[in-house]
Amino acid sequence: MPPVSALSRAVCALLLVCGCVPAAWGDHRDAFIRLSKKDGRFALDVRETLPGPFAKLRPILADFAGYPAWMLKDINARPGKPGKKFFFDVTSLRYEPAGSYFSAGIRLNAFFGGDYRMDMNVLDEFAAPEPKLTTSLRKASMLVVEMSGDFRFADVPGTAETRVVFHGEARTHWVFYYLLPLSVLRENVEERVGILIDNFHGKATEKR
């Protein structure tokens, strides 16, 4: 059995990457958010329409240093479930420009508890014909072998909106793969993604 600290980091890593998605929840119920697992991998797929053409949203998406100001709003509050906790709380988030990565402070509320830090590389290709943003786990652990995701953006023809499609995957040790019931993990991930979606919509509307 892997050390407790390694297992805790693995739990944090999977949930962190699953929680880093801009789309719409709250009053925006048209988002598709789905967590699944197969062949030793977890996968998260999100499809959503964002308010505004990509040219207007790009300054928000490209301002990595500004992410904490809008991403952390109500990030640890489960919608409609006062007193109930997520598997983990996000205690801090900062962007490290020298290494082009995000560093998040995580407090695990389930399993073994404790405070940890998770780092995710980020790379934008917003000037490309098909704009995208990619993320990847900065350092593998004995349980999380690899983790990555990409966001692809496209203007919706005939509207002033942007379509975003996200796909992310995590390959983990089999012990962790079978540790969490998918139904419970899915509920946590989809709620957290919903909060981030609402936060992005709020920020995008504020900038218009």
mmCIF file of C-alpha atoms in Angstrom:
data_model
loop_
_atom_site.group_PDB
_atom_site.id
_atom_site.type_symbol
_atom_site.label_atom_id
_atom_site.label_comp_id
_atom_site.label_asym_id
_atom_site.label_seq_id
_atom_site.Cartn_x
_atom_site.Cartn_y
_atom_site.Cartn_z
ATOM 1 C CA MET A 1 0.000 0.000 0.000
ATOM 2 C CA PRO A 2 1.467 3.447 -0.908
ATOM 3 C CA PRO A 3 2.289 5.916 1.882
ATOM 4 C CA VAL A 4 -0.588 7.981 3.268
ATOM 5 C CA SER A 5 0.950 11.231 1.998
ATOM 6 C CA ALA A 6 1.170 9.892 -1.560
ATOM 7 C CA LEU A 7 -2.453 8.765 -1.520
ATOM 8 C CA SER A 8 -3.566 12.122 -0.157
ATOM 9 C CA ARG A 9 -1.660 13.948 -2.898
ATOM 10 C CA ALA A 10 -3.248 11.716 -5.502
ATOM 11 C CA VAL A 11 -6.743 12.501 -4.254
ATOM 12 C CA CYS A 12 -5.941 16.210 -4.324
ATOM 13 C CA ALA A 13 -4.402 16.025 -7.785
ATOM 14 C CA LEU A 14 -7.370 14.355 -9.429
ATOM 15 C CA LEU A 15 -9.897 16.648 -7.800
ATOM 16 C CA LEU A 16 -7.793 19.722 -8.556
ATOM 17 C CA VAL A 17 -7.635 19.052 -12.279
ATOM 18 C CA CYS A 18 -11.343 18.193 -12.294
ATOM 19 C CA GLY A 19 -12.049 21.494 -10.623
ATOM 20 C CA CYS A 20 -10.203 23.744 -13.060
ATOM 21 C CA VAL A 21 -12.850 24.237 -15.744
ATOM 22 C CA PRO A 22 -14.634 27.421 -16.874
ATOM 23 C CA ALA A 23 -18.367 26.724 -18.074
ATOM 24 C CA ALA A 24 -22.122 27.448 -16.398
ATOM 25 C CA TRP A 25 -24.150 26.143 -13.444
ATOM 26 C CA GLY A 26 -26.382 28.192 -11.122
ATOM 27 C CA ASP A 27 -28.736 29.905 -13.539
ATOM 28 C CA HIS A 28 -26.862 28.483 -16.543
ATOM 29 C CA ARG A 29 -28.180 24.921 -16.767
ATOM 30 C CA ASP A 30 -27.158 24.154 -20.338
ATOM 31 C CA ALA A 31 -23.633 23.026 -19.479
ATOM 32 C CA PHE A 32 -22.629 19.415 -20.066
ATOM 33 C CA ILE A 33 -20.357 18.138 -17.271
ATOM 34 C CA ARG A 34 -19.467 14.460 -17.068
ATOM 35 C CA LEU A 35 -16.881 12.523 -15.053
ATOM 36 C CA SER A 36 -16.207 8.909 -16.067
ATOM 37 C CA LYS A 37 -13.604 6.209 -15.615
ATOM 38 C CA LYS A 38 -12.369 3.416 -17.864
ATOM 39 C CA ASP A 39 -9.227 1.329 -18.337
ATOM 40 C CA GLY A 40 -7.432 2.834 -15.346
ATOM 41 C CA ARG A 41 -8.178 6.440 -16.299
ATOM 42 C CA PHE A 42 -10.547 9.098 -15.044
ATOM 43 C CA ALA A 43 -11.911 11.451 -17.700
ATOM 44 C CA LEU A 44 -13.752 14.761 -17.386
ATOM 45 C CA ASP A 45 -15.687 16.271 -20.285
ATOM 46 C CA VAL A 46 -17.310 19.703 -20.253
ATOM 47 C CA ARG A 47 -19.123 21.595 -22.993
ATOM 48 C CA GLU A 48 -20.507 25.065 -22.437
ATOM 49 C CA THR A 49 -21.383 28.347 -24.136
ATOM 50 C CA LEU A 50 -19.683 31.426 -22.684
ATOM 51 C CA PRO A 51 -21.120 34.974 -22.769
ATOM 52 C CA GLY A 52 -19.219 36.979 -25.368
ATOM 53 C CA PRO A 53 -17.081 36.438 -28.481
ATOM 54 C CA PHE A 54 -13.634 34.940 -27.910
ATOM 55 C CA ALA A 55 -11.916 38.260 -28.630
ATOM 56 C CA LYS A 56 -13.707 39.746 -25.606
ATOM 57 C CA LEU A 57 -13.068 36.750 -23.340
ATOM 58 C CA ARG A 58 -9.416 36.314 -24.273
ATOM 59 C CA PRO A 59 -8.082 39.045 -21.905
ATOM 60 C CA ILE A 60 -9.754 37.274 -18.952
ATOM 61 C CA LEU A 61 -8.519 33.835 -19.994
ATOM 62 C CA ALA A 62 -4.977 35.088 -20.664
ATOM 63 C CA ASP A 63 -4.674 36.928 -17.335
ATOM 64 C CA PHE A 64 -3.419 33.964 -15.305
ATOM 65 C CA ALA A 65 -2.324 36.187 -12.409
ATOM 66 C CA GLY A 66 -5.899 37.447 -12.158
ATOM 67 C CA TYR A 67 -7.503 33.995 -11.879
ATOM 68 C CA PRO A 68 -7.526 33.826 -8.048
ATOM 69 C CA ALA A 69 -9.668 36.989 -7.808
ATOM 70 C CA TRP A 70 -12.624 35.330 -9.539
ATOM 71 C CA MET A 71 -11.982 31.589 -9.288
ATOM 72 C CA LEU A 72 -11.931 31.424 -5.485
ATOM 73 C CA LYS A 73 -15.360 33.021 -4.930
ATOM 74 C CA ASP A 74 -17.531 30.521 -2.965
ATOM 75 C CA ILE A 75 -15.158 27.788 -4.142
ATOM 76 C CA ASN A 76 -15.584 25.710 -0.959
ATOM 77 C CA ALA A 77 -19.359 26.160 -0.511
ATOM 78 C CA ARG A 78 -21.475 23.253 -1.765
ATOM 79 C CA PRO A 79 -24.531 24.697 -3.560
ATOM 80 C CA GLY A 80 -27.718 24.119 -1.565
ATOM 81 C CA LYS A 81 -25.891 21.952 0.986
ATOM 82 C CA PRO A 82 -24.962 24.180 3.944
ATOM 83 C CA GLY A 83 -22.641 22.451 6.377
ATOM 84 C CA LYS A 84 -21.616 19.714 3.926
ATOM 85 C CA LYS A 85 -18.009 19.709 2.762
ATOM 86 C CA PHE A 86 -16.273 18.828 -0.475
ATOM 87 C CA PHE A 87 -13.537 16.191 -0.354
ATOM 88 C CA PHE A 88 -11.119 19.098 -0.205
ATOM 89 C CA ASP A 89 -11.031 22.876 0.250
ATOM 90 C CA VAL A 90 -8.975 25.170 -1.949
ATOM 91 C CA THR A 91 -7.152 27.446 0.502
ATOM 92 C CA SER A 92 -5.069 29.466 -1.968
ATOM 93 C CA LEU A 93 -4.181 29.825 -5.634
ATOM 94 C CA ARG A 94 -1.310 31.670 -7.249
ATOM 95 C CA TYR A 95 0.270 31.827 -10.680
ATOM 96 C CA GLU A 96 4.032 31.401 -10.991
ATOM 97 C CA PRO A 97 5.011 33.203 -14.236
ATOM 98 C CA ALA A 98 8.640 32.052 -14.145
ATOM 99 C CA GLY A 99 7.547 28.430 -14.534
ATOM 100 C CA SER A 100 4.159 29.077 -16.158
ATOM 101 C CA TYR A 101 2.196 27.057 -13.623
ATOM 102 C CA PHE A 102 -0.525 27.401 -11.017
ATOM 103 C CA SER A 103 0.157 26.427 -7.420
ATOM 104 C CA ALA A 104 -2.904 25.638 -5.303
ATOM 105 C CA GLY A 105 -3.131 25.163 -1.556
ATOM 106 C CA ILE A 106 -5.389 22.189 -0.756
ATOM 107 C CA ARG A 107 -6.888 21.044 2.554
ATOM 108 C CA LEU A 108 -8.154 17.469 2.359
ATOM 109 C CA ASN A 109 -11.373 16.932 4.347
ATOM 110 C CA ALA A 110 -11.783 13.216 3.643
ATOM 111 C CA PHE A 111 -9.584 10.157 3.990
ATOM 112 C CA PHE A 112 -6.372 11.245 5.732
ATOM 113 C CA GLY A 113 -6.814 15.009 5.968
ATOM 114 C CA GLY A 114 -3.994 17.511 5.934
ATOM 115 C CA ASP A 115 -2.726 20.467 3.902
ATOM 116 C CA TYR A 116 -0.983 19.987 0.582
ATOM 117 C CA ARG A 117 0.143 21.947 -2.455
ATOM 118 C CA MET A 118 -0.552 20.925 -6.031
ATOM 119 C CA ASP A 119 1.095 22.445 -9.117
ATOM 120 C CA MET A 120 -0.357 22.435 -12.643
ATOM 121 C CA ASN A 121 1.486 23.593 -15.778
ATOM 122 C CA VAL A 122 -0.538 25.869 -18.064
ATOM 123 C CA LEU A 123 0.061 26.836 -21.695
ATOM 124 C CA ASP A 124 -2.105 29.076 -23.857
ATOM 125 C CA GLU A 125 -2.325 29.025 -27.636
ATOM 126 C CA PHE A 126 -4.898 31.778 -27.938
ATOM 127 C CA ALA A 127 -3.327 33.226 -31.095
ATOM 128 C CA ALA A 128 -3.718 29.941 -32.990
ATOM 129 C CA PRO A 129 -6.453 29.508 -35.631
ATOM 130 C CA GLU A 130 -8.180 27.166 -33.154
ATOM 131 C CA PRO A 131 -7.501 28.762 -29.740
ATOM 132 C CA LYS A 132 -6.832 26.417 -26.844
ATOM 133 C CA LEU A 133 -5.480 26.232 -23.300
ATOM 134 C CA THR A 134 -3.685 23.128 -22.010
ATOM 135 C CA THR A 135 -2.881 22.002 -18.473
ATOM 136 C CA SER A 136 -0.772 19.181 -17.059
ATOM 137 C CA LEU A 137 0.366 17.893 -13.693
ATOM 138 C CA ARG A 138 3.779 19.418 -12.959
ATOM 139 C CA LYS A 139 5.146 16.472 -10.991
ATOM 140 C CA ALA A 140 3.959 12.859 -11.009
ATOM 141 C CA SER A 141 3.504 10.887 -7.803
ATOM 142 C CA MET A 142 3.541 7.140 -7.281
ATOM 143 C CA LEU A 143 -0.247 7.116 -7.681
ATOM 144 C CA VAL A 144 -0.883 9.829 -10.263
ATOM 145 C CA VAL A 145 1.246 8.915 -13.247
ATOM 146 C CA GLU A 146 -0.042 11.591 -15.594
ATOM 147 C CA MET A 147 -2.792 14.172 -15.756
ATOM 148 C CA SER A 148 -3.662 16.654 -18.466
ATOM 149 C CA GLY A 149 -6.504 18.580 -20.021
ATOM 150 C CA ASP A 150 -7.239 21.002 -22.817
ATOM 151 C CA PHE A 151 -9.829 23.700 -23.406
ATOM 152 C CA ARG A 152 -10.764 24.499 -27.024
ATOM 153 C CA PHE A 153 -12.584 27.707 -27.895
ATOM 154 C CA ALA A 154 -14.624 28.741 -30.935
ATOM 155 C CA ASP A 155 -16.982 31.603 -31.701
ATOM 156 C CA VAL A 156 -20.576 30.453 -32.182
ATOM 157 C CA PRO A 157 -21.647 31.567 -35.687
ATOM 158 C CA GLY A 158 -24.421 34.146 -35.743
ATOM 159 C CA THR A 159 -24.113 34.930 -32.018
ATOM 160 C CA ALA A 160 -21.936 36.938 -29.624
ATOM 161 C CA GLU A 161 -20.961 33.775 -27.712
ATOM 162 C CA THR A 162 -18.033 31.392 -27.432
ATOM 163 C CA ARG A 163 -18.224 27.620 -27.282
ATOM 164 C CA VAL A 164 -15.705 25.906 -24.998
ATOM 165 C CA VAL A 165 -15.018 22.179 -24.986
ATOM 166 C CA PHE A 166 -12.833 20.637 -22.271
ATOM 167 C CA HIS A 167 -11.431 17.121 -22.058
ATOM 168 C CA GLY A 168 -9.139 16.029 -19.248
ATOM 169 C CA GLU A 169 -7.708 12.662 -18.200
ATOM 170 C CA ALA A 170 -5.823 11.282 -15.222
ATOM 171 C CA ARG A 171 -4.001 7.952 -15.069
ATOM 172 C CA THR A 172 -3.626 6.684 -11.526
ATOM 173 C CA HIS A 173 -2.466 3.664 -9.550
ATOM 174 C CA TRP A 174 -5.109 0.920 -9.449
ATOM 175 C CA VAL A 175 -5.480 1.302 -5.651
ATOM 176 C CA PHE A 176 -6.738 4.855 -6.035
ATOM 177 C CA TYR A 177 -8.734 3.999 -9.149
ATOM 178 C CA TYR A 178 -10.927 1.627 -7.141
ATOM 179 C CA LEU A 179 -10.891 3.586 -3.872
ATOM 180 C CA LEU A 180 -13.632 6.153 -4.545
ATOM 181 C CA PRO A 181 -17.189 5.314 -5.676
ATOM 182 C CA LEU A 182 -17.658 7.061 -9.015
ATOM 183 C CA SER A 183 -21.105 8.367 -8.027
ATOM 184 C CA VAL A 184 -19.730 10.199 -4.988
ATOM 185 C CA LEU A 185 -16.699 11.562 -6.818
ATOM 186 C CA ARG A 186 -18.863 12.643 -9.757
ATOM 187 C CA GLU A 187 -21.190 14.627 -7.475
ATOM 188 C CA ASN A 188 -18.271 16.472 -5.881
ATOM 189 C CA VAL A 189 -16.550 17.215 -9.181
ATOM 190 C CA GLU A 190 -19.680 18.377 -11.004
ATOM 191 C CA GLU A 191 -20.657 20.717 -8.141
ATOM 192 C CA ARG A 192 -17.173 22.237 -7.988
ATOM 193 C CA VAL A 193 -17.067 22.709 -11.753
ATOM 194 C CA GLY A 194 -20.470 24.391 -11.523
ATOM 195 C CA ILE A 195 -19.120 26.956 -9.055
ATOM 196 C CA LEU A 196 -16.200 27.762 -11.350
ATOM 197 C CA ILE A 197 -18.613 28.103 -14.247
ATOM 198 C CA ASP A 198 -20.759 30.605 -12.385
ATOM 199 C CA ASN A 199 -17.650 32.526 -11.368
ATOM 200 C CA PHE A 200 -16.432 32.777 -14.952
ATOM 201 C CA HIS A 201 -19.827 33.940 -16.171
ATOM 202 C CA GLY A 202 -19.817 36.612 -13.473
ATOM 203 C CA LYS A 203 -16.351 37.798 -14.460
ATOM 204 C CA ALA A 204 -17.161 37.795 -18.186
ATOM 205 C CA THR A 205 -20.346 39.798 -17.613
ATOM 206 C CA GLU A 206 -18.473 42.278 -15.420
ATOM 207 C CA LYS A 207 -15.942 42.939 -18.197
ATOM 208 C CA ARG A 208 -18.535 43.586 -20.926
#
